[in-house]
GROMACS .gro file of C-alpha atoms in nm:
model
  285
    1UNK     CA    1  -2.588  -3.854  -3.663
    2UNK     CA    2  -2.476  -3.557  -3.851
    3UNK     CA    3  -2.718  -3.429  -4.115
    4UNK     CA    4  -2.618  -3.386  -4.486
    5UNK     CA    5  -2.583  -3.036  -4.621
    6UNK     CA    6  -2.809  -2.876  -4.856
    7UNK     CA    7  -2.744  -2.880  -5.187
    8UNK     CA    8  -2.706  -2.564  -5.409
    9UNK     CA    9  -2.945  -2.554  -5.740
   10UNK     CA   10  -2.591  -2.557  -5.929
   11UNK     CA   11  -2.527  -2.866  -5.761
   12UNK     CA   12  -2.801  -3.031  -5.817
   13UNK     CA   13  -2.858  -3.007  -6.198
   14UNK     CA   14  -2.528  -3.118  -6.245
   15UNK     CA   15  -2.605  -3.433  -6.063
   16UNK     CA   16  -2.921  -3.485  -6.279
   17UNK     CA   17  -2.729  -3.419  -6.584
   18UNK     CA   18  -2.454  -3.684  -6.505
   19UNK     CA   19  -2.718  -3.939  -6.389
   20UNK     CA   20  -2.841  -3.885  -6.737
   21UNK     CA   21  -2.505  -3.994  -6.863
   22UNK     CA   22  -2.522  -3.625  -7.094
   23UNK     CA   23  -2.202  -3.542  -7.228
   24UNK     CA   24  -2.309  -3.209  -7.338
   25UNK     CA   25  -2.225  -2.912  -7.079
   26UNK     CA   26  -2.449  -2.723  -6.918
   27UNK     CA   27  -2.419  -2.368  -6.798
   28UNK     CA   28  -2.376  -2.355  -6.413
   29UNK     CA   29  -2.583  -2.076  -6.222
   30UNK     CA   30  -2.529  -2.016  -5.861
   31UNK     CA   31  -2.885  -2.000  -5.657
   32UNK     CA   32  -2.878  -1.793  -5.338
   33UNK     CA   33  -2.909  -1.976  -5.038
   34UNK     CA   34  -3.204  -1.955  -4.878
   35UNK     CA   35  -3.066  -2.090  -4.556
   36UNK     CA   36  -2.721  -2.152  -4.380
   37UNK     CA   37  -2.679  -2.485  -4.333
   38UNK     CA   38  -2.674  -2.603  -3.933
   39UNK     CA   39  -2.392  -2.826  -3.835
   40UNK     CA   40  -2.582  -3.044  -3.551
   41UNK     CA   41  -2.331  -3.210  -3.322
   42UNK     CA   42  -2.332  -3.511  -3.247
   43UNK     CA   43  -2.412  -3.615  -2.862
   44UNK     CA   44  -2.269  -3.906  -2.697
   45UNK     CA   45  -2.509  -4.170  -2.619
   46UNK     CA   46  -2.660  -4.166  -2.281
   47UNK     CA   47  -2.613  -4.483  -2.077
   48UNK     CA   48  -2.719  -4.492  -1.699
   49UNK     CA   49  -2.483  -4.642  -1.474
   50UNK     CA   50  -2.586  -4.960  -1.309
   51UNK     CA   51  -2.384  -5.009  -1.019
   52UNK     CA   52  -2.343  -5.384  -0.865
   53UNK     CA   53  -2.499  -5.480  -0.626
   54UNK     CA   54  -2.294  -5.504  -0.272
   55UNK     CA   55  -2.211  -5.820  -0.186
   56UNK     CA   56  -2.437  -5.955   0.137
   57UNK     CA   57  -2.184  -5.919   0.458
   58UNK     CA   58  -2.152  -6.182   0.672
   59UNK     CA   59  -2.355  -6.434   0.349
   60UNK     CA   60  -2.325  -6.730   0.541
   61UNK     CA   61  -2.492  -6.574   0.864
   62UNK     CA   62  -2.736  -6.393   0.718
   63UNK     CA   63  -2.857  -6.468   0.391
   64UNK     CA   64  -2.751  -6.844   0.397
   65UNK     CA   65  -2.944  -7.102   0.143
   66UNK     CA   66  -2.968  -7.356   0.419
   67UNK     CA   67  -3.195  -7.119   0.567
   68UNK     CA   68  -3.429  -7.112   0.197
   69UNK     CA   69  -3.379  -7.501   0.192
   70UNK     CA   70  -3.721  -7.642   0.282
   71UNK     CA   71  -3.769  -7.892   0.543
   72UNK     CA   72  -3.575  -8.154   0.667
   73UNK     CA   73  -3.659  -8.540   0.570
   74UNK     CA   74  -3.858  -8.759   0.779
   75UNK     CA   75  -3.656  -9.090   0.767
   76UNK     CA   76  -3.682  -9.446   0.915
   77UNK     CA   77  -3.450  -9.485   1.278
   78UNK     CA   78  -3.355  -9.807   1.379
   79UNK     CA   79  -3.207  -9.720   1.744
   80UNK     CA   80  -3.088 -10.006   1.966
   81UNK     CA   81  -3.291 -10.072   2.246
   82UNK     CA   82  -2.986 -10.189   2.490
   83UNK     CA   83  -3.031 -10.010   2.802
   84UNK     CA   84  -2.741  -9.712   2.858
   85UNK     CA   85  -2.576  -9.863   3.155
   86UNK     CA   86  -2.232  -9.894   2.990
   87UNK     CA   87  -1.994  -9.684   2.735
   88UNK     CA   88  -1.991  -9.925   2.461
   89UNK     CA   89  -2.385  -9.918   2.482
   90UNK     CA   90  -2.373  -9.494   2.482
   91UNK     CA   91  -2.160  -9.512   2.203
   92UNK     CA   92  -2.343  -9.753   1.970
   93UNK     CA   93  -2.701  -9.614   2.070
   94UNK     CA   94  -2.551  -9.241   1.989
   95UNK     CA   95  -2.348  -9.356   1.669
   96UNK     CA   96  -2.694  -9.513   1.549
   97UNK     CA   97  -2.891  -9.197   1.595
   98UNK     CA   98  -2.614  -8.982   1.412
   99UNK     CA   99  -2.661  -9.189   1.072
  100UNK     CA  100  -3.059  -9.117   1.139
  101UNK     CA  101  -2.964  -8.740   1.103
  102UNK     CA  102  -2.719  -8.784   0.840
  103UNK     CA  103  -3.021  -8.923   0.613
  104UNK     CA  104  -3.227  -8.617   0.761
  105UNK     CA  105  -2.986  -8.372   0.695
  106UNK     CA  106  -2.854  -8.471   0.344
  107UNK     CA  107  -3.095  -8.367   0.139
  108UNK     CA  108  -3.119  -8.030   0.313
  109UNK     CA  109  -2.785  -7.949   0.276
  110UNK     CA  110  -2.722  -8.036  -0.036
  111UNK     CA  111  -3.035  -7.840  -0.146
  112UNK     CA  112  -2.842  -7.548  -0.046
  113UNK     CA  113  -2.574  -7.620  -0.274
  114UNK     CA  114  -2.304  -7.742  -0.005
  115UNK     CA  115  -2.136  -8.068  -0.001
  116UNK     CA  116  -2.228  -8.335   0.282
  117UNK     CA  117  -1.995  -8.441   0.491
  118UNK     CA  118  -2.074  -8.665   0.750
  119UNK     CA  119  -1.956  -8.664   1.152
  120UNK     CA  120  -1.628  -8.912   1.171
  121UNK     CA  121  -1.726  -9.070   1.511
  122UNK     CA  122  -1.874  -9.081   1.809
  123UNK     CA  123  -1.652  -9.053   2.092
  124UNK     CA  124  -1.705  -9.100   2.448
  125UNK     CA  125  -1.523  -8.824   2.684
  126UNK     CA  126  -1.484  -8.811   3.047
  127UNK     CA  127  -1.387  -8.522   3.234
  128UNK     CA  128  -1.015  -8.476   3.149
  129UNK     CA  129  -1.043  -8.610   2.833
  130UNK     CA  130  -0.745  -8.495   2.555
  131UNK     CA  131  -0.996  -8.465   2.258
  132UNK     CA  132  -0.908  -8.324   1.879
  133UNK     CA  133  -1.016  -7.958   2.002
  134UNK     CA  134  -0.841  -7.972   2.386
  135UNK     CA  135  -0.960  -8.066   2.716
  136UNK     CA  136  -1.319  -8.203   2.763
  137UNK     CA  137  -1.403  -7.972   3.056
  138UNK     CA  138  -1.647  -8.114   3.376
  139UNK     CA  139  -1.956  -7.906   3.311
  140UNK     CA  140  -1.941  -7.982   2.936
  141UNK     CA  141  -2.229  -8.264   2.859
  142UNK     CA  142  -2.092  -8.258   2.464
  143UNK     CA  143  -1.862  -8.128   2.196
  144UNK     CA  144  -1.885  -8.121   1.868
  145UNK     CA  145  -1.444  -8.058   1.742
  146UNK     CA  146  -1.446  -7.942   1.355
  147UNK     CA  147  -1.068  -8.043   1.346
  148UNK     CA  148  -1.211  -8.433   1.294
  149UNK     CA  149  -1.577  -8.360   1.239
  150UNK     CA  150  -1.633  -8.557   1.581
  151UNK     CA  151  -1.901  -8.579   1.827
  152UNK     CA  152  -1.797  -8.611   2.176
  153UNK     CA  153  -1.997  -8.635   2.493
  154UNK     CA  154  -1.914  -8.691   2.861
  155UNK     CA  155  -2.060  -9.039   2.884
  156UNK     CA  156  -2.110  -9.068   3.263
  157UNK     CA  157  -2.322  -8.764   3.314
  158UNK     CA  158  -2.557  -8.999   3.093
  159UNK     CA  159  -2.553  -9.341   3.259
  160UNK     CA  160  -2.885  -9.512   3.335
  161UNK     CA  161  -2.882  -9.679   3.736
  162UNK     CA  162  -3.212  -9.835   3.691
  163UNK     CA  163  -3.487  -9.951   3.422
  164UNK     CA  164  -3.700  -9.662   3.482
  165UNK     CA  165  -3.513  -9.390   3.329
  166UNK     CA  166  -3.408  -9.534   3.070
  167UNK     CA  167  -3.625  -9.326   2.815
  168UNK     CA  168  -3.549  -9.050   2.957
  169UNK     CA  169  -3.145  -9.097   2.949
  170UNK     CA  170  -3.266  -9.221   2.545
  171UNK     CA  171  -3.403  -8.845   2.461
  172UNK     CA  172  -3.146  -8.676   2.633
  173UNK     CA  173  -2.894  -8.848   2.418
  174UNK     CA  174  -3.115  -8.764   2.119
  175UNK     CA  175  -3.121  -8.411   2.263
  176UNK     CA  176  -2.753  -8.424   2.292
  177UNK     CA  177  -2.639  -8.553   1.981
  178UNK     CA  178  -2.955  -8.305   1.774
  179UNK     CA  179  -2.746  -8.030   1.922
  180UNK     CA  180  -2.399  -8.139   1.842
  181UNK     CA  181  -2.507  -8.237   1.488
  182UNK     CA  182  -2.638  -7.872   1.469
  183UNK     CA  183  -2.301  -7.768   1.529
  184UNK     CA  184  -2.169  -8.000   1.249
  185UNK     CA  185  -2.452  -7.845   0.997
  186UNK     CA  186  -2.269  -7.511   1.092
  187UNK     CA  187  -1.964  -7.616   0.984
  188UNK     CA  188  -2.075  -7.752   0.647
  189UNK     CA  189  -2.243  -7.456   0.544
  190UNK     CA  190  -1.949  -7.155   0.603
  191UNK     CA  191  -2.164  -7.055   0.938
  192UNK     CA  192  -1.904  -7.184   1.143
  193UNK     CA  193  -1.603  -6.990   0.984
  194UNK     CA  194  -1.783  -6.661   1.020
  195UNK     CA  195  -1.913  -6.705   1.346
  196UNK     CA  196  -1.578  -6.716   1.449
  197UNK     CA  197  -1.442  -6.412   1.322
  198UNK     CA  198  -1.750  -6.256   1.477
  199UNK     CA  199  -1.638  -6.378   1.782
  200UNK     CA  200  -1.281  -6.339   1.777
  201UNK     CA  201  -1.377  -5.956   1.699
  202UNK     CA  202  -1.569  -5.946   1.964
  203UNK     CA  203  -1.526  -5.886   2.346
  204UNK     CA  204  -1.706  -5.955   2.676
  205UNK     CA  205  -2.069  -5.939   2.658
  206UNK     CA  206  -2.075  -5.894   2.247
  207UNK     CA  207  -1.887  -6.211   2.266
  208UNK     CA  208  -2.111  -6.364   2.445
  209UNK     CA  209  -2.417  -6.241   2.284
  210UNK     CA  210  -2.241  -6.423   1.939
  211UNK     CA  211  -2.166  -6.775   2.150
  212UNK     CA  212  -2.535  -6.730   2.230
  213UNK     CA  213  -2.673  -6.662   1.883
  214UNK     CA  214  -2.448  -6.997   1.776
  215UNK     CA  215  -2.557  -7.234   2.065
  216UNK     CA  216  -2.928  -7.102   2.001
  217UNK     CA  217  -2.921  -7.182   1.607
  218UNK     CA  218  -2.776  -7.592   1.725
  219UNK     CA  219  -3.051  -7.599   1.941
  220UNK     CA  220  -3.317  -7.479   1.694
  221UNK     CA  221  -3.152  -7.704   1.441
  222UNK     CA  222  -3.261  -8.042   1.640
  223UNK     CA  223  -3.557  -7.908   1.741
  224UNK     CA  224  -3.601  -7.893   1.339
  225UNK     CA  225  -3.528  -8.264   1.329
  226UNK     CA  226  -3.795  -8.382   1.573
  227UNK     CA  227  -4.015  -8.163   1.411
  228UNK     CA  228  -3.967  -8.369   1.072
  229UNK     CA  229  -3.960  -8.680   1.255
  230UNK     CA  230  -4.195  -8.639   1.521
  231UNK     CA  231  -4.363  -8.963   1.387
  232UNK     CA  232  -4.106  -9.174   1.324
  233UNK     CA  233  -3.920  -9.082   1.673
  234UNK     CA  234  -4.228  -9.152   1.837
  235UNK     CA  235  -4.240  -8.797   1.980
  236UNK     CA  236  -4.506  -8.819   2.252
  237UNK     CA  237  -4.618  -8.611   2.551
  238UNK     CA  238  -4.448  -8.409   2.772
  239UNK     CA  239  -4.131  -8.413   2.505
  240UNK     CA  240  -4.375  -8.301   2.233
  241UNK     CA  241  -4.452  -8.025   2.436
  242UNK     CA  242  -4.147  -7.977   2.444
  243UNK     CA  243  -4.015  -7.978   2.109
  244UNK     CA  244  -3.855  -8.227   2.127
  245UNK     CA  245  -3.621  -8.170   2.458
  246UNK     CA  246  -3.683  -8.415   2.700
  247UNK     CA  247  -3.843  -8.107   2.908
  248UNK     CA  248  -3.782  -7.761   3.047
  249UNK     CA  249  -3.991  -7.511   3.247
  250UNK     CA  250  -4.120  -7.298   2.948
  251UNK     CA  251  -4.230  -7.070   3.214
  252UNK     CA  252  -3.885  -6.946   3.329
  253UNK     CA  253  -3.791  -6.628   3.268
  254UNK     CA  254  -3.467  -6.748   3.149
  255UNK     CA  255  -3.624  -6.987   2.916
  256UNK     CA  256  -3.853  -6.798   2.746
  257UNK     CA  257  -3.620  -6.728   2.416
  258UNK     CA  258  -3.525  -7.101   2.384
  259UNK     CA  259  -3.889  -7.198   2.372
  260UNK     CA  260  -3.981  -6.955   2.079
  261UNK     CA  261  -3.675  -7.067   1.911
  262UNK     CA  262  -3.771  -7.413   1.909
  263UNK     CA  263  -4.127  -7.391   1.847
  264UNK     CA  264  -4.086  -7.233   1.547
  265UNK     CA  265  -3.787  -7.502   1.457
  266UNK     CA  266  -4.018  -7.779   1.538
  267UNK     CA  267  -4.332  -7.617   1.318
  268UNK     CA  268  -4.146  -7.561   1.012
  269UNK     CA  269  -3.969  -7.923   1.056
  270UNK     CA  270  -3.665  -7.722   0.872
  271UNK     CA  271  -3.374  -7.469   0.940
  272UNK     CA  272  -3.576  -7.159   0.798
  273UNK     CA  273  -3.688  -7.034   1.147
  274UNK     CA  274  -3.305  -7.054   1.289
  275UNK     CA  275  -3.140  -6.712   1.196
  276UNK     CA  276  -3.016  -6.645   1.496
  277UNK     CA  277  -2.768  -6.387   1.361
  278UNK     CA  278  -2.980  -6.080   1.294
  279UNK     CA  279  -3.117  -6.087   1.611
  280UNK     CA  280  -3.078  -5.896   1.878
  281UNK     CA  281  -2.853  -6.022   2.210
  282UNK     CA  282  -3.168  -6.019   2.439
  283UNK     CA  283  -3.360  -6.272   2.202
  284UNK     CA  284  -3.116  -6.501   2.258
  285UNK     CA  285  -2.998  -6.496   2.553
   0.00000   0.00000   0.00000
């Protein structure tokens, strides 16, 4: 702000003398000044430039809410117990343990502010197959195809010859269709989308390294299931040594990444241990 100028002596008595409301004159004298009077200028305010933050690259990899979402639901799973000898009995036990992870997954995703969709179908696929998203190749045990949100696997690689196995064929369908459905949770939450361009940027081993970070995080997703519902799927034994997978030798060299990945799925029972993306290509591998 600009200060006010002194006034002379002149100028002030006449002030007085017309606040007075005195008609009568009064003989002006000029004081000296004492002092020149400094013009101060004024200075622009001082503000300090705040500059946005940069958005997070690659948000839904990295810093996505799913992964701040708490843990997954433990829910009640009705499962047939029809033994898996035929495609129609696949198909209906499978179909049954997808609406057990829909009710497990909901409330997660939504948490995370994304709409739930769920999977359209189950589909069984035999080698040769024409599916939604191409050809269901030989060594492919399942798909999940975002073009119709299905879930496809190759049926025959999971049919049960006698009574015996029949467990085991009923956790590696669980296994299966965990995995698959991890894929699906990908594609609800923007994961998918940017994994891709990731991967379409990328070439030969860099490519690979992304496929693995992707196929590691669906893995670490079910395991996340059967850690929430390690009660109410009756997770026993070897399988909850195992996280959940009907079993693996944790001792392989080659399997050494996917067991810390799903340990630390199964102990939280949610998707905060599953950021693959960060990580380097030899942790998941």
């Amino acid at each position: 702000m600009r200060p006010a100028p002194l006034l002379g002596l002149a100028g002030l008595l006449v002030a007085v003398v017309l606040a007075g409301g005195c008609t009568r004159q009064v003989e002006e004298t000029r004081a000296t000044p004492t002092a020149t009077p400094v013009t101060v200028p004024v200075r622009a305010p001082v503000g300090r430039l705040v500059q946005a933050p940069e958005p997070v690259k690659e948000k839904f990899l990295l810093d996505n809410q799913l992964y701040r979402s708490g843990q997954l639901a433990a829910v009640r799973c009705s499962l047939p117990d029809a033994q898996l000898v035929a495609e129609r009995a696949m198909i209906r036990y499978a179909t049954a343990f997808v609406a057990c992870l829909d009710r497990a997954w909901e409330p997660v995703i939504t948490r995370a502010g994304f709409d739930f969709v769920r999977p359209s179908a189950v589909f069984a696929a035999p080698p040769g197959t024409r599916t939604a998203c191409g050809e269901m190749e030989k060594d492919v045990y399942g798909m999940y195809c975002q073009d119709n949100r299905g879930i496809y696997f190759n049926w025959p690689e999971y049919v049960v010859e006698g009574s015996y196995d029949q467990k085991d064929a009923e956790n590696s369908v669980q296994w299966l269709i965990g995995h698959e459905y991890g894929h699906h949770v990908q594609w609800l939450t923007g994961i998918a989308d940017q994994y891709g361009e990731r991967y379409w940027a990328a070439s030969g081993a860099a490519r690979q390294a992304e496929e693995d970070r992707s196929e590691m995080q669906a893995h670490c997703f079910a395991a996340a299931v059967f850690g929430a519902n390690r009660e109410t799927l009756r997770i026993r034994g070897d399988r909850l040594a195992h996280y959940g997978h009907p079993g693996y030798d944790r001792h392989a060299s080659d399997m050494v990444n996917f067991d810390r990945w799903m340990r630390q799925a199964f102990e939280a029972r949610g998707p905060a241990g599953c950021n693959t993306w960060p990580a380097l290509a030899k942790r998941v591998s």
